[in-house]
Amino acid sequence: MKADPAAQRLMLDIADIDSELLRIDHRRAMLPENAELAALGEQLQTQRDEAVRAQIAAEDLLRESRRLDNEITSMSLREQKDNQQLAAGNLPAKALSELEHEVAGLIRRRSMLEDEMLEVMEQQEAVSADEQRASAMTNHSERQIEDATARRDVALEKIAQDEAEAKAKRAALIANVDEALLAIYERQVSHGHVGAGLLRAGRCGACRMELDRGLIGRITATADDEVVRCDECGAILVRTHESGLSSK
């Protein structure tokens, strides 16, 4: 097909803009803040899991301490009642002896429970420290996420602005290009290839392949308004004074 040489040269500008749009997409996909947020999200989830485990452990210890406290209180009351009966001395000797044994047993059992209570209290202190540490770490991670999210949003806004500007420039250029020529370009791009490249020093600017002498000769003999394409990649080969072709 034929197309005005000036229109063909516009395809290079469009190709440059399309390359810029690809770079913009890459910037969007590879934002360092995205990787940072993913890592922080995993970190926060781990910290929240630790906080939940610490909370569950604290609740278990609280129930245990209440149970021990109730048992110690109950034994103290029984011990107090039995001691009152011993002090009154109104029971038979055998009953008094049995009551003395019971009081001694209550004292031993209460002492064991009090030791257990001390251990539980120590565990509660440790778990409380774990809860506070997990809470502090969680709060810190949440602040980090807020900061990274704000930085990501700023970066995305800049990327969106650059993309809009590039698309506006592309639309303005396309308005000056023949539809048939543009269709060739767009079909090439839709297949994942560069749509147009500058022919420079016998090399395709799209795929960087060096053209053979025979093809260079045929291109040299082709009219300036004839659209030529690279045999290797299919891109529109745009000829300018940089192409180094001998004059026809």
mmCIF file of C-alpha atoms in Angstrom:
data_model
loop_
_atom_site.group_PDB
_atom_site.id
_atom_site.type_symbol
_atom_site.label_atom_id
_atom_site.label_comp_id
_atom_site.label_asym_id
_atom_site.label_seq_id
_atom_site.Cartn_x
_atom_site.Cartn_y
_atom_site.Cartn_z
ATOM 1 C CA MET A 1 0.000 0.000 0.000
ATOM 2 C CA LYS A 2 0.977 3.613 -0.326
ATOM 3 C CA ALA A 3 1.101 6.290 2.355
ATOM 4 C CA ASP A 4 2.563 9.756 2.508
ATOM 5 C CA PRO A 5 6.170 9.590 3.806
ATOM 6 C CA ALA A 6 5.305 12.176 6.472
ATOM 7 C CA ALA A 7 2.475 9.928 7.695
ATOM 8 C CA GLN A 8 4.854 6.985 7.760
ATOM 9 C CA ARG A 9 7.265 8.985 9.904
ATOM 10 C CA LEU A 10 4.414 9.640 12.325
ATOM 11 C CA MET A 11 4.312 5.882 12.930
ATOM 12 C CA LEU A 12 7.693 6.176 14.638
ATOM 13 C CA ASP A 13 6.276 8.726 17.059
ATOM 14 C CA ILE A 14 3.289 6.462 17.709
ATOM 15 C CA ALA A 15 5.625 3.501 18.260
ATOM 16 C CA ASP A 16 7.642 5.565 20.755
ATOM 17 C CA ILE A 17 4.457 6.446 22.617
ATOM 18 C CA ASP A 18 3.367 2.800 22.638
ATOM 19 C CA SER A 19 6.755 1.845 24.070
ATOM 20 C CA GLU A 20 6.267 4.514 26.727
ATOM 21 C CA LEU A 21 2.816 3.098 27.526
ATOM 22 C CA LEU A 22 4.362 -0.344 27.961
ATOM 23 C CA ARG A 23 6.940 1.134 30.317
ATOM 24 C CA ILE A 24 4.142 2.836 32.235
ATOM 25 C CA ASP A 25 2.325 -0.497 32.579
ATOM 26 C CA HIS A 26 5.564 -2.050 33.819
ATOM 27 C CA ARG A 27 6.015 0.764 36.332
ATOM 28 C CA ARG A 28 2.487 0.189 37.593
ATOM 29 C CA ALA A 29 2.976 -3.571 37.905
ATOM 30 C CA MET A 30 6.415 -3.308 39.503
ATOM 31 C CA LEU A 31 5.828 -0.523 42.009
ATOM 32 C CA PRO A 32 8.168 -1.193 44.952
ATOM 33 C CA GLU A 33 5.339 -0.156 47.274
ATOM 34 C CA ASN A 34 3.294 -3.152 46.057
ATOM 35 C CA ALA A 35 6.014 -5.580 47.125
ATOM 36 C CA GLU A 36 6.450 -3.641 50.368
ATOM 37 C CA LEU A 37 2.717 -3.801 51.091
ATOM 38 C CA ALA A 38 2.612 -7.534 50.360
ATOM 39 C CA ALA A 39 5.479 -8.167 52.797
ATOM 40 C CA LEU A 40 3.940 -5.874 55.404
ATOM 41 C CA GLY A 41 0.582 -7.609 54.992
ATOM 42 C CA GLU A 42 2.145 -10.993 55.737
ATOM 43 C CA GLN A 43 4.051 -9.492 58.648
ATOM 44 C CA LEU A 44 0.896 -7.925 60.065
ATOM 45 C CA GLN A 45 -1.034 -11.188 59.767
ATOM 46 C CA THR A 46 1.725 -13.034 61.640
ATOM 47 C CA GLN A 47 1.692 -10.389 64.372
ATOM 48 C CA ARG A 48 -2.082 -10.533 64.641
ATOM 49 C CA ASP A 49 -1.908 -14.322 64.959
ATOM 50 C CA GLU A 50 0.641 -13.908 67.754
ATOM 51 C CA ALA A 51 -1.618 -11.359 69.442
ATOM 52 C CA VAL A 52 -4.575 -13.778 69.259
ATOM 53 C CA ARG A 53 -2.481 -16.599 70.714
ATOM 54 C CA ALA A 54 -1.344 -14.334 73.544
ATOM 55 C CA GLN A 55 -4.944 -13.255 74.196
ATOM 56 C CA ILE A 56 -6.143 -16.862 74.309
ATOM 57 C CA ALA A 57 -3.302 -17.768 76.667
ATOM 58 C CA ALA A 58 -4.204 -14.785 78.881
ATOM 59 C CA GLU A 59 -7.855 -15.847 79.001
ATOM 60 C CA ASP A 60 -6.879 -19.436 79.881
ATOM 61 C CA LEU A 61 -4.598 -18.221 82.663
ATOM 62 C CA LEU A 62 -7.314 -15.893 83.975
ATOM 63 C CA ARG A 63 -9.748 -18.800 84.217
ATOM 64 C CA GLU A 64 -7.098 -20.887 85.948
ATOM 65 C CA SER A 65 -6.273 -18.138 88.426
ATOM 66 C CA ARG A 66 -9.971 -17.697 89.244
ATOM 67 C CA ARG A 67 -10.340 -21.430 89.795
ATOM 68 C CA LEU A 68 -7.325 -21.515 92.086
ATOM 69 C CA ASP A 69 -8.504 -18.423 93.938
ATOM 70 C CA ASN A 70 -11.915 -19.986 94.527
ATOM 71 C CA GLU A 71 -10.337 -23.207 95.797
ATOM 72 C CA ILE A 72 -7.926 -21.324 98.064
ATOM 73 C CA THR A 73 -10.772 -19.200 99.437
ATOM 74 C CA SER A 74 -12.930 -22.275 100.017
ATOM 75 C CA MET A 75 -10.115 -24.095 101.835
ATOM 76 C CA SER A 76 -9.324 -21.034 103.919
ATOM 77 C CA LEU A 77 -12.957 -20.891 105.042
ATOM 78 C CA ARG A 78 -12.997 -24.609 105.898
ATOM 79 C CA GLU A 79 -9.697 -24.252 107.703
ATOM 80 C CA GLN A 80 -11.023 -21.284 109.663
ATOM 81 C CA LYS A 81 -14.175 -23.207 110.615
ATOM 82 C CA ASP A 82 -12.213 -26.285 111.660
ATOM 83 C CA ASN A 83 -9.817 -24.197 113.729
ATOM 84 C CA GLN A 84 -12.779 -22.633 115.507
ATOM 85 C CA GLN A 85 -14.071 -26.102 116.354
ATOM 86 C CA LEU A 86 -10.636 -27.147 117.590
ATOM 87 C CA ALA A 87 -10.397 -24.028 119.732
ATOM 88 C CA ALA A 88 -13.823 -24.726 121.233
ATOM 89 C CA GLY A 89 -12.693 -28.229 122.266
ATOM 90 C CA ASN A 90 -16.276 -29.531 122.444
ATOM 91 C CA LEU A 91 -15.624 -32.646 120.342
ATOM 92 C CA PRO A 92 -14.562 -36.069 121.515
ATOM 93 C CA ALA A 93 -10.854 -36.798 121.476
ATOM 94 C CA LYS A 94 -11.079 -39.009 118.397
ATOM 95 C CA ALA A 95 -13.070 -36.377 116.495
ATOM 96 C CA LEU A 96 -10.602 -33.704 117.528
ATOM 97 C CA SER A 97 -7.721 -35.839 116.280
ATOM 98 C CA GLU A 98 -9.442 -36.404 112.955
ATOM 99 C CA LEU A 99 -10.183 -32.695 112.695
ATOM 100 C CA GLU A 100 -6.526 -31.884 113.347
ATOM 101 C CA HIS A 101 -5.535 -34.236 110.507
ATOM 102 C CA GLU A 102 -8.084 -32.578 108.224
ATOM 103 C CA VAL A 103 -6.763 -29.107 109.073
ATOM 104 C CA ALA A 104 -3.202 -30.231 108.386
ATOM 105 C CA GLY A 105 -4.320 -31.624 105.043
ATOM 106 C CA LEU A 106 -6.128 -28.401 104.217
ATOM 107 C CA ILE A 107 -3.009 -26.404 105.036
ATOM 108 C CA ARG A 108 -0.848 -28.601 102.785
ATOM 109 C CA ARG A 109 -3.360 -28.463 99.922
ATOM 110 C CA ARG A 110 -3.804 -24.697 100.302
ATOM 111 C CA SER A 111 -0.027 -24.235 100.271
ATOM 112 C CA MET A 112 0.227 -26.252 97.041
ATOM 113 C CA LEU A 113 -2.568 -24.223 95.479
ATOM 114 C CA GLU A 114 -0.890 -20.979 96.527
ATOM 115 C CA ASP A 115 2.329 -22.173 94.860
ATOM 116 C CA GLU A 116 0.335 -22.944 91.723
ATOM 117 C CA MET A 117 -1.231 -19.507 91.937
ATOM 118 C CA LEU A 118 2.225 -17.910 92.065
ATOM 119 C CA GLU A 119 3.246 -19.858 88.960
ATOM 120 C CA VAL A 120 0.083 -18.763 87.159
ATOM 121 C CA MET A 121 0.700 -15.151 88.149
ATOM 122 C CA GLU A 122 4.245 -15.356 86.755
ATOM 123 C CA GLN A 123 2.866 -16.824 83.531
ATOM 124 C CA GLN A 124 0.277 -14.040 83.408
ATOM 125 C CA GLU A 125 3.033 -11.440 83.632
ATOM 126 C CA ALA A 126 4.913 -13.101 80.771
ATOM 127 C CA VAL A 127 1.785 -13.405 78.639
ATOM 128 C CA SER A 128 0.853 -9.810 79.378
ATOM 129 C CA ALA A 129 4.273 -8.750 78.105
ATOM 130 C CA ASP A 130 3.687 -10.859 74.987
ATOM 131 C CA GLU A 131 0.314 -9.157 74.469
ATOM 132 C CA GLN A 132 1.819 -5.699 74.824
ATOM 133 C CA ARG A 133 4.683 -6.551 72.483
ATOM 134 C CA ALA A 134 2.322 -8.040 69.869
ATOM 135 C CA SER A 135 0.057 -5.008 70.126
ATOM 136 C CA ALA A 136 2.978 -2.599 69.706
ATOM 137 C CA MET A 137 4.324 -4.521 66.713
ATOM 138 C CA THR A 138 0.865 -4.692 65.141
ATOM 139 C CA ASN A 139 0.364 -0.954 65.569
ATOM 140 C CA HIS A 140 3.794 -0.296 64.066
ATOM 141 C CA SER A 141 3.054 -2.495 61.041
ATOM 142 C CA GLU A 142 -0.313 -0.809 60.542
ATOM 143 C CA ARG A 143 1.401 2.588 60.497
ATOM 144 C CA GLN A 144 3.947 1.261 58.007
ATOM 145 C CA ILE A 145 1.117 -0.005 55.800
ATOM 146 C CA GLU A 146 -0.610 3.374 55.947
ATOM 147 C CA ASP A 147 2.634 5.088 54.925
ATOM 148 C CA ALA A 148 3.351 2.637 52.091
ATOM 149 C CA THR A 149 -0.252 2.884 50.878
ATOM 150 C CA ALA A 150 -0.021 6.679 50.755
ATOM 151 C CA ARG A 151 3.251 6.485 48.808
ATOM 152 C CA ARG A 152 1.772 3.904 46.435
ATOM 153 C CA ASP A 153 -1.275 6.081 45.810
ATOM 154 C CA VAL A 154 0.934 9.063 44.981
ATOM 155 C CA ALA A 155 2.971 6.919 42.592
ATOM 156 C CA LEU A 156 -0.184 5.532 40.962
ATOM 157 C CA GLU A 157 -1.551 9.028 40.534
ATOM 158 C CA LYS A 158 1.658 10.098 38.758
ATOM 159 C CA ILE A 159 1.551 6.980 36.575
ATOM 160 C CA ALA A 160 -2.091 7.650 35.687
ATOM 161 C CA GLN A 161 -1.189 11.229 34.775
ATOM 162 C CA ASP A 162 1.720 10.092 32.568
ATOM 163 C CA GLU A 163 -0.509 7.482 30.940
ATOM 164 C CA ALA A 164 -3.257 10.004 30.209
ATOM 165 C CA GLU A 165 -0.763 12.411 28.659
ATOM 166 C CA ALA A 166 0.753 9.676 26.494
ATOM 167 C CA LYS A 167 -2.663 8.491 25.327
ATOM 168 C CA ALA A 168 -3.683 12.044 24.483
ATOM 169 C CA LYS A 169 -0.537 12.489 22.372
ATOM 170 C CA ARG A 170 -1.192 9.159 20.674
ATOM 171 C CA ALA A 171 -4.780 10.107 19.854
ATOM 172 C CA ALA A 172 -3.611 13.415 18.365
ATOM 173 C CA LEU A 173 -1.079 11.639 16.145
ATOM 174 C CA ILE A 174 -3.490 8.935 15.043
ATOM 175 C CA ALA A 175 -5.872 11.616 13.773
ATOM 176 C CA ASN A 176 -3.289 12.428 11.095
ATOM 177 C CA VAL A 177 -2.609 8.856 9.970
ATOM 178 C CA ASP A 178 -4.318 7.007 7.122
ATOM 179 C CA GLU A 179 -6.686 4.335 8.453
ATOM 180 C CA ALA A 180 -5.230 1.595 6.273
ATOM 181 C CA LEU A 181 -1.688 2.369 7.441
ATOM 182 C CA LEU A 182 -2.847 2.487 11.046
ATOM 183 C CA ALA A 183 -4.615 -0.852 10.615
ATOM 184 C CA ILE A 184 -1.333 -2.495 9.555
ATOM 185 C CA TYR A 185 0.398 -0.966 12.558
ATOM 186 C CA GLU A 186 -2.315 -1.945 15.047
ATOM 187 C CA ARG A 187 -2.470 -5.519 13.727
ATOM 188 C CA GLN A 188 1.268 -5.819 14.228
ATOM 189 C CA VAL A 189 0.995 -4.482 17.785
ATOM 190 C CA SER A 190 -1.945 -6.772 18.599
ATOM 191 C CA HIS A 191 0.356 -9.747 17.940
ATOM 192 C CA GLY A 192 2.801 -8.461 20.527
ATOM 193 C CA HIS A 193 5.283 -6.968 18.065
ATOM 194 C CA VAL A 194 6.662 -3.478 17.597
ATOM 195 C CA GLY A 195 4.492 -1.756 15.000
ATOM 196 C CA ALA A 196 7.074 0.415 13.269
ATOM 197 C CA GLY A 197 10.795 0.950 13.278
ATOM 198 C CA LEU A 198 13.300 3.295 11.703
ATOM 199 C CA LEU A 199 15.451 1.783 8.996
ATOM 200 C CA ARG A 200 18.915 2.942 9.957
ATOM 201 C CA ALA A 201 22.234 1.796 8.515
ATOM 202 C CA GLY A 202 20.647 -1.324 7.064
ATOM 203 C CA ARG A 203 19.105 -2.415 10.364
ATOM 204 C CA CYS A 204 15.440 -2.641 11.422
ATOM 205 C CA GLY A 205 14.738 -0.345 14.331
ATOM 206 C CA ALA A 206 11.953 -2.628 15.575
ATOM 207 C CA CYS A 207 13.685 -6.030 15.826
ATOM 208 C CA ARG A 208 17.305 -4.772 15.472
ATOM 209 C CA MET A 209 18.001 -7.315 12.739
ATOM 210 C CA GLU A 210 20.365 -6.360 9.951
ATOM 211 C CA LEU A 211 18.730 -6.567 6.531
ATOM 212 C CA ASP A 212 20.444 -8.429 3.716
ATOM 213 C CA ARG A 213 21.813 -6.581 0.707
ATOM 214 C CA GLY A 214 19.084 -7.869 -1.579
ATOM 215 C CA LEU A 215 16.305 -6.466 0.617
ATOM 216 C CA ILE A 216 18.159 -3.190 1.022
ATOM 217 C CA GLY A 217 18.402 -2.957 -2.746
ATOM 218 C CA ARG A 218 14.687 -3.589 -3.194
ATOM 219 C CA ILE A 219 13.813 -1.011 -0.539
ATOM 220 C CA THR A 220 16.111 1.515 -2.197
ATOM 221 C CA ALA A 221 14.301 0.993 -5.459
ATOM 222 C CA THR A 222 10.881 1.367 -3.835
ATOM 223 C CA ALA A 223 9.025 4.667 -4.085
ATOM 224 C CA ASP A 224 9.070 6.854 -0.982
ATOM 225 C CA ASP A 225 5.299 6.630 -0.563
ATOM 226 C CA GLU A 226 5.267 2.830 -0.742
ATOM 227 C CA VAL A 227 4.929 1.167 2.669
ATOM 228 C CA VAL A 228 7.659 -1.421 3.218
ATOM 229 C CA ARG A 229 7.895 -3.911 6.044
ATOM 230 C CA CYS A 230 10.626 -5.876 7.738
ATOM 231 C CA ASP A 231 10.815 -9.458 6.467
ATOM 232 C CA GLU A 232 11.944 -10.591 9.920
ATOM 233 C CA CYS A 233 9.401 -9.008 12.328
ATOM 234 C CA GLY A 234 6.754 -7.500 10.051
ATOM 235 C CA ALA A 235 7.162 -3.947 11.382
ATOM 236 C CA ILE A 236 6.604 -0.977 9.116
ATOM 237 C CA LEU A 237 10.054 0.175 8.023
ATOM 238 C CA VAL A 238 10.164 3.956 8.038
ATOM 239 C CA ARG A 239 12.760 5.507 5.767
ATOM 240 C CA THR A 240 14.395 8.839 6.551
ATOM 241 C CA HIS A 241 17.720 10.478 5.763
ATOM 242 C CA GLU A 242 19.135 8.331 8.584
ATOM 243 C CA SER A 243 18.403 5.162 6.655
ATOM 244 C CA GLY A 244 21.519 5.535 4.550
ATOM 245 C CA LEU A 245 19.843 4.519 1.334
ATOM 246 C CA SER A 246 21.378 5.673 -1.925
ATOM 247 C CA SER A 247 19.239 8.069 -3.881
ATOM 248 C CA LYS A 248 17.110 6.595 -6.616
#
